[in-house]
Every structure is written in C-alpha cells, then in structure tokens.
C-alpha cells in the first residue's frame, strides 16, 4: 500500500465538493472506511464520496466504476454503489474521485451471513443477474477472470507464506484442492460480467443475509468461476450446494472445480491479510482471517466429492 501524500480530511472533501459539486457541499460528512484502494466518506444519508489513497491503480478503478456501473446496476437485485458524480483532478487533490449512492449494511467480515438458505438464494440470484455476456470493450480482469492455472505462481507464493507462518495446518490438503481445480478445463463460453473481488469486506449483510454488494473496482469480463468462489467464502457451512443449485444456468463440473481453485486463492489472501492485521503489519485487516480459515476448512472437507 502506498498512501497518498495528501491527507484526506473532511475539510478537504468539503472544499472539493464546493469547487466541483457545490449543491452537495453542505451535507453532513463523516468517515466510513479506509479500504484497500480508496477512502469512503458518507455524505448525508444517501450518498458517499470515494477518494483514492493507498494504491496508484485506484484512479483507473474509480473511472471504470463511473463508466460501467450505471448501466449494470438497474439489472441487479441487490443495492450497489451507483456513481452519481465524477470529481476531476485539481490543485487541491490531483486524482479523480467519485460520489456514489450509499449502500447500507455491515461488511460480512464483521457480520457474517447466518441464515444459510436465504443467503445462498440471495447470492445466487445476484450472480445470475450479473453474469451476462459482456460487450466488446468491457474491461479485462486485473489478475482475475482467467483459468486458475494462470495463477499457479501466486498460489505457490501464498501457500508457502502461510505455511511458513504456521497459519494452515495441512498445506498438502490445500495443494490437493488447488491442483484439482487448476487441472479443470477452462471456460468455453463468452466472457461474462464479473464483480471480480467478492471477499467478505465487499459484501454487506443485515438480519443474517446479504443486503448489498460494494467496491466494483475489479469489475471485468471473464470466467464466472472467479465470482462463484464466493459460495465457499461468504456462506455458512453447508450452504454452497444450495447456492450452486439456485444459480442459473446449471453449472458444469469443470466450472465448479475452477470455482474451488479461486476460493483457495481468496482464502489464502484473507488468511495472510488477517495475520498481518493481528500483528499490526501494514495493510493488515484482522477480521479477514476467520473467513479465510473457514473457507479452507470447507474446501478440504468437501474434496473429491
């Protein structure tokens, strides 16, 4: 993470709004979250301001959301942060920023889904609606959306790091799940729209089920297995089968295998980020560890089914 040299404060944001969107400048403003790429500030009751702060790639991701999400959002059955305004780089803040709708709910890394059937059906309905053929010119994935075998080096690095830190009790079992997924035939259909980053901090819950999906910075076209891994990461134990039965169209065995490979990658990333958070290392988020460990446990328990 490379934090911006400019401190992001309520005073700065209000000045940016007065300069470019003065009709919004007098709304109440408070910090919502400091994410991986952006800071999120709540603007009144129904809007939010997102400003890049921790990665150089955040500018491109915000512009991508502004370009594509308004056309996708009306077809999605869960609330998503729909861009309303684009802020231009300026002397005050030399990077783009956006104003979006505010999506209420609690991130699933802090409040996991507990109503298994409802959560499985809700997630399946959302991804069924999102996974439509993407048009020519749709953005390519940022190291996601291709066959799992393309990410073998990333997997090797992740499993080695987690093993060295003593974070996974049975690395060989994890490797077995990965190898089965990496050997699966690739996606033969057209590139589909993908969220691309369905980890627990990007999906919101209320009353034990999902109520919103946020952070579409990795929106891209590719293999739906990338998103279908979310069944193992987000749902309670035993709910993945219901999710896959509810998702349309019916999935072939190869796609189910690839989804498990993507789930391994996401689980290892969550475990390493969670451990960094527990020990106070930069970029760490302690709430990410538990869902990562739960995902690996589920995948190992259901191996070779």
mmCIF file of C-alpha atoms in Angstrom:
data_model
loop_
_atom_site.group_PDB
_atom_site.id
_atom_site.type_symbol
_atom_site.label_atom_id
_atom_site.label_comp_id
_atom_site.label_asym_id
_atom_site.label_seq_id
_atom_site.Cartn_x
_atom_site.Cartn_y
_atom_site.Cartn_z
ATOM 1 C CA UNK A 1 0.000 0.000 0.000
ATOM 2 C CA UNK A 2 1.288 3.471 -0.919
ATOM 3 C CA UNK A 3 -0.701 6.103 0.912
ATOM 4 C CA UNK A 4 -1.271 9.384 -0.888
ATOM 5 C CA UNK A 5 0.910 12.233 0.296
ATOM 6 C CA UNK A 6 -2.165 14.425 0.749
ATOM 7 C CA UNK A 7 -4.059 13.863 3.990
ATOM 8 C CA UNK A 8 -7.709 13.198 3.268
ATOM 9 C CA UNK A 9 -9.899 15.079 5.737
ATOM 10 C CA UNK A 10 -13.483 16.280 5.951
ATOM 11 C CA UNK A 11 -12.230 19.820 5.272
ATOM 12 C CA UNK A 12 -10.521 18.700 2.045
ATOM 13 C CA UNK A 13 -13.566 16.805 0.820
ATOM 14 C CA UNK A 14 -15.891 19.693 1.566
ATOM 15 C CA UNK A 15 -13.588 22.035 -0.349
ATOM 16 C CA UNK A 16 -13.548 19.626 -3.306
ATOM 17 C CA UNK A 17 -17.340 19.497 -3.283
ATOM 18 C CA UNK A 18 -17.623 23.293 -3.105
ATOM 19 C CA UNK A 19 -15.295 23.595 -6.091
ATOM 20 C CA UNK A 20 -16.926 20.979 -8.329
ATOM 21 C CA UNK A 21 -20.317 19.937 -6.912
ATOM 22 C CA UNK A 22 -21.453 22.816 -4.697
ATOM 23 C CA UNK A 23 -25.010 21.534 -4.370
ATOM 24 C CA UNK A 24 -23.615 18.665 -2.253
ATOM 25 C CA UNK A 25 -21.111 20.634 -0.180
ATOM 26 C CA UNK A 26 -23.273 21.375 2.857
ATOM 27 C CA UNK A 27 -24.377 17.808 3.529
ATOM 28 C CA UNK A 28 -23.183 16.079 6.740
ATOM 29 C CA UNK A 29 -19.875 14.281 6.145
ATOM 30 C CA UNK A 30 -18.162 11.538 8.140
ATOM 31 C CA UNK A 31 -15.532 8.866 7.540
ATOM 32 C CA UNK A 32 -16.988 5.490 6.602
ATOM 33 C CA UNK A 33 -13.948 3.278 5.958
ATOM 34 C CA UNK A 34 -10.348 3.210 4.794
ATOM 35 C CA UNK A 35 -10.279 0.470 2.168
ATOM 36 C CA UNK A 36 -7.523 -1.176 0.205
ATOM 37 C CA UNK A 37 -7.635 1.352 -2.659
ATOM 38 C CA UNK A 38 -9.948 4.129 -1.504
ATOM 39 C CA UNK A 39 -11.266 6.010 1.458
ATOM 40 C CA UNK A 40 -15.057 6.086 1.797
ATOM 41 C CA UNK A 41 -16.822 9.055 3.394
ATOM 42 C CA UNK A 42 -20.572 9.100 3.966
ATOM 43 C CA UNK A 43 -22.246 12.197 2.542
ATOM 44 C CA UNK A 44 -25.640 12.821 4.079
ATOM 45 C CA UNK A 45 -27.973 9.834 4.341
ATOM 46 C CA UNK A 46 -27.881 8.514 0.802
ATOM 47 C CA UNK A 47 -24.519 9.333 -0.798
ATOM 48 C CA UNK A 48 -20.824 8.561 -0.318
ATOM 49 C CA UNK A 49 -17.551 10.071 -1.531
ATOM 50 C CA UNK A 50 -14.729 7.716 -2.551
ATOM 51 C CA UNK A 51 -11.203 9.020 -2.942
ATOM 52 C CA UNK A 52 -8.094 7.017 -3.918
ATOM 53 C CA UNK A 53 -5.480 6.932 -1.206
ATOM 54 C CA UNK A 54 -3.477 3.696 -0.973
ATOM 55 C CA UNK A 55 -2.676 2.430 -4.488
ATOM 56 C CA UNK A 56 -1.758 4.019 -7.793
ATOM 57 C CA UNK A 57 -4.256 1.787 -9.615
ATOM 58 C CA UNK A 58 -7.218 3.241 -7.702
ATOM 59 C CA UNK A 59 -7.668 6.102 -10.205
ATOM 60 C CA UNK A 60 -8.342 3.722 -13.076
ATOM 61 C CA UNK A 61 -10.660 1.587 -10.941
ATOM 62 C CA UNK A 62 -12.817 4.551 -9.944
ATOM 63 C CA UNK A 63 -13.123 5.720 -13.546
ATOM 64 C CA UNK A 64 -14.101 2.189 -14.566
ATOM 65 C CA UNK A 65 -16.905 2.099 -11.993
ATOM 66 C CA UNK A 66 -18.127 5.501 -13.157
ATOM 67 C CA UNK A 67 -18.194 4.307 -16.768
ATOM 68 C CA UNK A 68 -19.871 0.919 -16.381
ATOM 69 C CA UNK A 69 -21.840 0.586 -13.133
ATOM 70 C CA UNK A 70 -24.719 2.925 -14.014
ATOM 71 C CA UNK A 71 -25.701 0.613 -16.890
ATOM 72 C CA UNK A 72 -25.349 -2.590 -14.849
ATOM 73 C CA UNK A 73 -26.933 -1.508 -11.575
ATOM 74 C CA UNK A 74 -30.591 -1.368 -12.731
ATOM 75 C CA UNK A 75 -30.454 -5.086 -13.584
ATOM 76 C CA UNK A 76 -29.018 -6.212 -10.243
ATOM 77 C CA UNK A 77 -31.298 -7.445 -7.436
ATOM 78 C CA UNK A 78 -29.144 -6.077 -4.588
ATOM 79 C CA UNK A 79 -28.194 -2.451 -3.944
ATOM 80 C CA UNK A 80 -24.773 -1.427 -5.273
ATOM 81 C CA UNK A 81 -22.967 1.946 -5.068
ATOM 82 C CA UNK A 82 -24.093 3.678 -8.258
ATOM 83 C CA UNK A 83 -21.782 6.545 -9.338
ATOM 84 C CA UNK A 84 -23.573 9.901 -9.417
ATOM 85 C CA UNK A 85 -20.769 12.413 -9.939
ATOM 86 C CA UNK A 86 -17.136 12.326 -11.069
ATOM 87 C CA UNK A 87 -14.597 14.611 -9.427
ATOM 88 C CA UNK A 88 -11.741 15.799 -11.624
ATOM 89 C CA UNK A 89 -8.121 16.038 -10.501
ATOM 90 C CA UNK A 90 -7.265 19.535 -9.273
ATOM 91 C CA UNK A 91 -4.657 21.511 -7.361
ATOM 92 C CA UNK A 92 -6.375 20.536 -4.107
ATOM 93 C CA UNK A 93 -6.370 16.815 -4.927
ATOM 94 C CA UNK A 94 -4.527 15.615 -8.053
ATOM 95 C CA UNK A 95 -6.519 12.408 -8.521
ATOM 96 C CA UNK A 96 -10.080 11.607 -9.661
ATOM 97 C CA UNK A 97 -12.773 10.842 -7.109
ATOM 98 C CA UNK A 98 -16.441 9.905 -7.278
ATOM 99 C CA UNK A 99 -19.738 10.423 -5.478
ATOM 100 C CA UNK A 100 -21.906 7.291 -5.340
ATOM 101 C CA UNK A 101 -25.082 6.161 -3.701
ATOM 102 C CA UNK A 102 -24.646 4.871 -0.143
ATOM 103 C CA UNK A 103 -25.383 1.169 0.405
ATOM 104 C CA UNK A 104 -26.427 0.390 3.996
ATOM 105 C CA UNK A 105 -25.344 -2.794 5.754
ATOM 106 C CA UNK A 106 -22.481 -4.320 7.716
ATOM 107 C CA UNK A 107 -19.469 -5.882 5.923
ATOM 108 C CA UNK A 108 -19.607 -9.682 6.042
ATOM 109 C CA UNK A 109 -16.138 -9.926 7.584
ATOM 110 C CA UNK A 110 -17.642 -8.271 10.671
ATOM 111 C CA UNK A 111 -21.174 -9.674 10.470
ATOM 112 C CA UNK A 112 -21.163 -12.979 8.524
ATOM 113 C CA UNK A 113 -24.334 -14.337 6.960
ATOM 114 C CA UNK A 114 -26.093 -16.717 9.355
ATOM 115 C CA UNK A 115 -29.355 -17.545 7.558
ATOM 116 C CA UNK A 116 -27.887 -20.134 5.227
ATOM 117 C CA UNK A 117 -30.810 -20.757 2.876
ATOM 118 C CA UNK A 118 -31.734 -17.101 2.447
ATOM 119 C CA UNK A 119 -28.106 -16.060 1.954
ATOM 120 C CA UNK A 120 -27.444 -18.811 -0.600
ATOM 121 C CA UNK A 121 -30.533 -17.905 -2.621
ATOM 122 C CA UNK A 122 -29.787 -14.177 -2.462
ATOM 123 C CA UNK A 123 -26.193 -14.610 -3.617
ATOM 124 C CA UNK A 124 -27.231 -16.966 -6.417
ATOM 125 C CA UNK A 125 -29.895 -14.545 -7.648
ATOM 126 C CA UNK A 126 -27.408 -11.668 -7.628
ATOM 127 C CA UNK A 127 -24.720 -13.520 -9.569
ATOM 128 C CA UNK A 128 -27.250 -14.988 -12.014
ATOM 129 C CA UNK A 129 -28.275 -11.411 -12.833
ATOM 130 C CA UNK A 130 -24.707 -10.087 -13.057
ATOM 131 C CA UNK A 131 -23.206 -12.916 -15.112
ATOM 132 C CA UNK A 132 -24.367 -11.821 -18.540
ATOM 133 C CA UNK A 133 -22.185 -11.679 -21.679
ATOM 134 C CA UNK A 134 -20.057 -8.548 -21.540
ATOM 135 C CA UNK A 135 -19.909 -6.258 -24.576
ATOM 136 C CA UNK A 136 -16.871 -5.631 -26.716
ATOM 137 C CA UNK A 137 -14.670 -3.140 -24.910
ATOM 138 C CA UNK A 138 -15.542 -4.401 -21.442
ATOM 139 C CA UNK A 139 -12.548 -4.163 -19.083
ATOM 140 C CA UNK A 140 -10.196 -7.101 -18.728
ATOM 141 C CA UNK A 141 -9.501 -8.593 -15.324
ATOM 142 C CA UNK A 142 -6.693 -7.394 -13.084
ATOM 143 C CA UNK A 143 -5.096 -10.818 -12.468
ATOM 144 C CA UNK A 144 -8.516 -12.465 -12.258
ATOM 145 C CA UNK A 145 -11.149 -13.834 -14.598
ATOM 146 C CA UNK A 146 -8.885 -16.341 -16.352
ATOM 147 C CA UNK A 147 -8.374 -20.060 -15.654
ATOM 148 C CA UNK A 148 -6.944 -20.810 -12.182
ATOM 149 C CA UNK A 149 -3.865 -22.431 -13.721
ATOM 150 C CA UNK A 150 -2.733 -18.936 -14.798
ATOM 151 C CA UNK A 151 -2.314 -18.039 -11.131
ATOM 152 C CA UNK A 152 -0.164 -21.003 -10.125
ATOM 153 C CA UNK A 153 2.750 -18.797 -9.116
ATOM 154 C CA UNK A 154 0.511 -16.687 -6.894
ATOM 155 C CA UNK A 155 -0.861 -19.824 -5.260
ATOM 156 C CA UNK A 156 2.642 -21.201 -4.656
ATOM 157 C CA UNK A 157 3.751 -17.948 -3.025
ATOM 158 C CA UNK A 158 0.637 -17.717 -0.870
ATOM 159 C CA UNK A 159 0.678 -21.299 0.378
ATOM 160 C CA UNK A 160 4.411 -21.080 1.101
ATOM 161 C CA UNK A 161 3.979 -17.863 3.092
ATOM 162 C CA UNK A 162 1.008 -19.213 5.033
ATOM 163 C CA UNK A 163 2.858 -22.453 5.754
ATOM 164 C CA UNK A 164 5.975 -20.671 6.986
ATOM 165 C CA UNK A 165 3.857 -18.612 9.361
ATOM 166 C CA UNK A 166 2.112 -21.739 10.666
ATOM 167 C CA UNK A 167 -1.280 -20.475 9.509
ATOM 168 C CA UNK A 168 -2.509 -23.613 7.725
ATOM 169 C CA UNK A 169 -2.368 -26.986 9.485
ATOM 170 C CA UNK A 170 -2.364 -29.167 6.352
ATOM 171 C CA UNK A 171 -0.676 -27.482 3.357
ATOM 172 C CA UNK A 172 -0.764 -30.714 1.351
ATOM 173 C CA UNK A 173 -4.559 -30.835 1.591
ATOM 174 C CA UNK A 174 -4.733 -27.248 0.378
ATOM 175 C CA UNK A 175 -2.434 -28.080 -2.537
ATOM 176 C CA UNK A 176 -4.630 -31.048 -3.456
ATOM 177 C CA UNK A 177 -7.720 -28.833 -3.728
ATOM 178 C CA UNK A 178 -5.784 -26.345 -5.832
ATOM 179 C CA UNK A 179 -4.295 -28.944 -8.167
ATOM 180 C CA UNK A 180 -7.705 -30.450 -8.889
ATOM 181 C CA UNK A 181 -9.053 -27.004 -9.758
ATOM 182 C CA UNK A 182 -6.046 -25.972 -11.840
ATOM 183 C CA UNK A 183 -6.380 -29.140 -13.942
ATOM 184 C CA UNK A 184 -10.017 -28.427 -14.828
ATOM 185 C CA UNK A 185 -10.898 -27.464 -18.419
ATOM 186 C CA UNK A 186 -11.172 -23.714 -18.963
ATOM 187 C CA UNK A 187 -14.297 -21.635 -19.509
ATOM 188 C CA UNK A 188 -15.637 -22.232 -23.013
ATOM 189 C CA UNK A 189 -18.391 -19.637 -23.044
ATOM 190 C CA UNK A 190 -18.321 -15.910 -23.811
ATOM 191 C CA UNK A 191 -16.659 -13.578 -21.276
ATOM 192 C CA UNK A 192 -19.258 -12.709 -18.645
ATOM 193 C CA UNK A 193 -19.529 -9.654 -16.432
ATOM 194 C CA UNK A 194 -17.813 -10.318 -13.090
ATOM 195 C CA UNK A 195 -17.608 -8.406 -9.853
ATOM 196 C CA UNK A 196 -14.081 -9.785 -9.577
ATOM 197 C CA UNK A 197 -13.489 -9.236 -5.848
ATOM 198 C CA UNK A 198 -16.205 -10.863 -3.757
ATOM 199 C CA UNK A 199 -14.364 -11.089 -0.467
ATOM 200 C CA UNK A 200 -16.216 -10.621 2.853
ATOM 201 C CA UNK A 201 -15.474 -6.900 3.182
ATOM 202 C CA UNK A 202 -17.147 -6.195 -0.184
ATOM 203 C CA UNK A 203 -20.488 -7.862 0.585
ATOM 204 C CA UNK A 204 -22.896 -6.358 3.122
ATOM 205 C CA UNK A 205 -25.281 -8.130 5.471
ATOM 206 C CA UNK A 206 -28.375 -7.342 7.506
ATOM 207 C CA UNK A 207 -30.560 -9.710 9.531
ATOM 208 C CA UNK A 208 -28.312 -12.669 8.724
ATOM 209 C CA UNK A 209 -28.385 -12.429 4.934
ATOM 210 C CA UNK A 210 -26.872 -10.319 2.159
ATOM 211 C CA UNK A 211 -28.227 -6.832 1.549
ATOM 212 C CA UNK A 212 -25.707 -5.171 -0.782
ATOM 213 C CA UNK A 213 -22.505 -5.521 -2.792
ATOM 214 C CA UNK A 214 -19.873 -2.789 -2.913
ATOM 215 C CA UNK A 215 -16.496 -1.930 -4.483
ATOM 216 C CA UNK A 216 -16.738 -2.795 -8.168
ATOM 217 C CA UNK A 217 -13.206 -1.593 -8.874
ATOM 218 C CA UNK A 218 -12.298 -5.029 -10.229
ATOM 219 C CA UNK A 219 -15.357 -5.245 -12.490
ATOM 220 C CA UNK A 220 -14.271 -7.175 -15.560
ATOM 221 C CA UNK A 221 -15.236 -9.768 -18.165
ATOM 222 C CA UNK A 222 -14.137 -13.378 -17.843
ATOM 223 C CA UNK A 223 -14.751 -16.804 -16.318
ATOM 224 C CA UNK A 224 -17.727 -16.839 -13.891
ATOM 225 C CA UNK A 225 -15.807 -19.248 -11.635
ATOM 226 C CA UNK A 226 -13.987 -16.194 -10.309
ATOM 227 C CA UNK A 227 -17.207 -14.946 -8.658
ATOM 228 C CA UNK A 228 -18.710 -18.387 -7.991
ATOM 229 C CA UNK A 229 -15.928 -18.971 -5.466
ATOM 230 C CA UNK A 230 -17.907 -16.647 -3.208
ATOM 231 C CA UNK A 231 -20.169 -19.535 -2.191
ATOM 232 C CA UNK A 232 -17.262 -21.028 -0.224
ATOM 233 C CA UNK A 233 -16.089 -17.706 1.182
ATOM 234 C CA UNK A 234 -19.311 -15.930 2.158
ATOM 235 C CA UNK A 235 -21.874 -18.588 3.034
ATOM 236 C CA UNK A 236 -22.283 -20.575 6.266
ATOM 237 C CA UNK A 237 -21.176 -24.202 6.407
ATOM 238 C CA UNK A 238 -23.219 -26.494 4.196
ATOM 239 C CA UNK A 239 -24.799 -23.747 2.094
ATOM 240 C CA UNK A 240 -22.643 -23.994 -1.047
ATOM 241 C CA UNK A 241 -24.716 -26.815 -2.550
ATOM 242 C CA UNK A 242 -27.907 -24.785 -2.233
ATOM 243 C CA UNK A 243 -26.207 -21.801 -3.866
ATOM 244 C CA UNK A 244 -24.991 -23.827 -6.851
ATOM 245 C CA UNK A 245 -28.428 -25.423 -7.261
ATOM 246 C CA UNK A 246 -30.085 -21.991 -7.296
ATOM 247 C CA UNK A 247 -27.623 -20.335 -9.684
ATOM 248 C CA UNK A 248 -28.626 -20.271 -13.362
ATOM 249 C CA UNK A 249 -27.721 -21.739 -15.764
ATOM 250 C CA UNK A 250 -26.794 -25.099 -14.266
ATOM 251 C CA UNK A 251 -23.034 -25.281 -13.850
ATOM 252 C CA UNK A 252 -20.811 -27.954 -15.347
ATOM 253 C CA UNK A 253 -18.322 -29.907 -13.249
ATOM 254 C CA UNK A 254 -15.308 -28.058 -14.640
ATOM 255 C CA UNK A 255 -16.671 -24.657 -13.607
ATOM 256 C CA UNK A 256 -17.397 -25.954 -10.112
ATOM 257 C CA UNK A 257 -13.806 -27.173 -9.871
ATOM 258 C CA UNK A 258 -12.392 -23.852 -11.053
ATOM 259 C CA UNK A 259 -14.548 -22.020 -8.527
ATOM 260 C CA UNK A 260 -12.927 -24.074 -5.769
ATOM 261 C CA UNK A 261 -9.497 -23.010 -7.047
ATOM 262 C CA UNK A 262 -10.471 -19.357 -6.956
ATOM 263 C CA UNK A 263 -11.805 -19.899 -3.438
ATOM 264 C CA UNK A 264 -8.417 -21.280 -2.365
ATOM 265 C CA UNK A 265 -6.653 -18.165 -3.704
ATOM 266 C CA UNK A 266 -9.077 -15.836 -1.955
ATOM 267 C CA UNK A 267 -8.925 -17.805 1.293
ATOM 268 C CA UNK A 268 -5.129 -17.718 1.419
ATOM 269 C CA UNK A 269 -5.128 -13.982 0.714
ATOM 270 C CA UNK A 270 -7.635 -13.435 3.520
ATOM 271 C CA UNK A 271 -5.578 -15.533 5.935
ATOM 272 C CA UNK A 272 -2.366 -13.630 5.188
ATOM 273 C CA UNK A 273 -4.065 -10.226 5.381
ATOM 274 C CA UNK A 274 -5.780 -11.284 8.598
ATOM 275 C CA UNK A 275 -2.482 -12.366 10.159
ATOM 276 C CA UNK A 276 -0.902 -9.060 9.162
ATOM 277 C CA UNK A 277 -3.759 -7.292 10.912
ATOM 278 C CA UNK A 278 -3.401 -9.335 14.082
ATOM 279 C CA UNK A 279 0.302 -8.434 14.254
ATOM 280 C CA UNK A 280 -0.099 -4.798 13.230
ATOM 281 C CA UNK A 281 1.663 -5.058 9.877
ATOM 282 C CA UNK A 282 0.796 -2.575 7.082
ATOM 283 C CA UNK A 283 -2.261 -3.473 5.058
ATOM 284 C CA UNK A 284 -3.481 -5.985 7.619
ATOM 285 C CA UNK A 285 -7.145 -6.485 8.476
ATOM 286 C CA UNK A 286 -7.693 -8.883 11.406
ATOM 287 C CA UNK A 287 -11.339 -9.550 10.520
ATOM 288 C CA UNK A 288 -10.284 -11.197 7.244
ATOM 289 C CA UNK A 289 -8.575 -14.166 8.875
ATOM 290 C CA UNK A 290 -11.596 -16.103 10.206
ATOM 291 C CA UNK A 291 -13.491 -16.290 6.862
ATOM 292 C CA UNK A 292 -10.281 -17.357 5.130
ATOM 293 C CA UNK A 293 -9.707 -20.206 7.572
ATOM 294 C CA UNK A 294 -13.369 -21.260 7.357
ATOM 295 C CA UNK A 295 -13.145 -21.353 3.551
ATOM 296 C CA UNK A 296 -10.137 -23.691 3.526
ATOM 297 C CA UNK A 297 -11.798 -25.934 6.097
ATOM 298 C CA UNK A 298 -14.915 -26.245 3.929
ATOM 299 C CA UNK A 299 -12.959 -26.891 0.753
ATOM 300 C CA UNK A 300 -10.796 -29.600 2.335
ATOM 301 C CA UNK A 301 -13.816 -31.240 3.952
ATOM 302 C CA UNK A 302 -15.574 -31.494 0.583
ATOM 303 C CA UNK A 303 -12.563 -32.550 -1.506
ATOM 304 C CA UNK A 304 -13.117 -35.206 -4.226
ATOM 305 C CA UNK A 305 -16.894 -35.005 -3.980
#
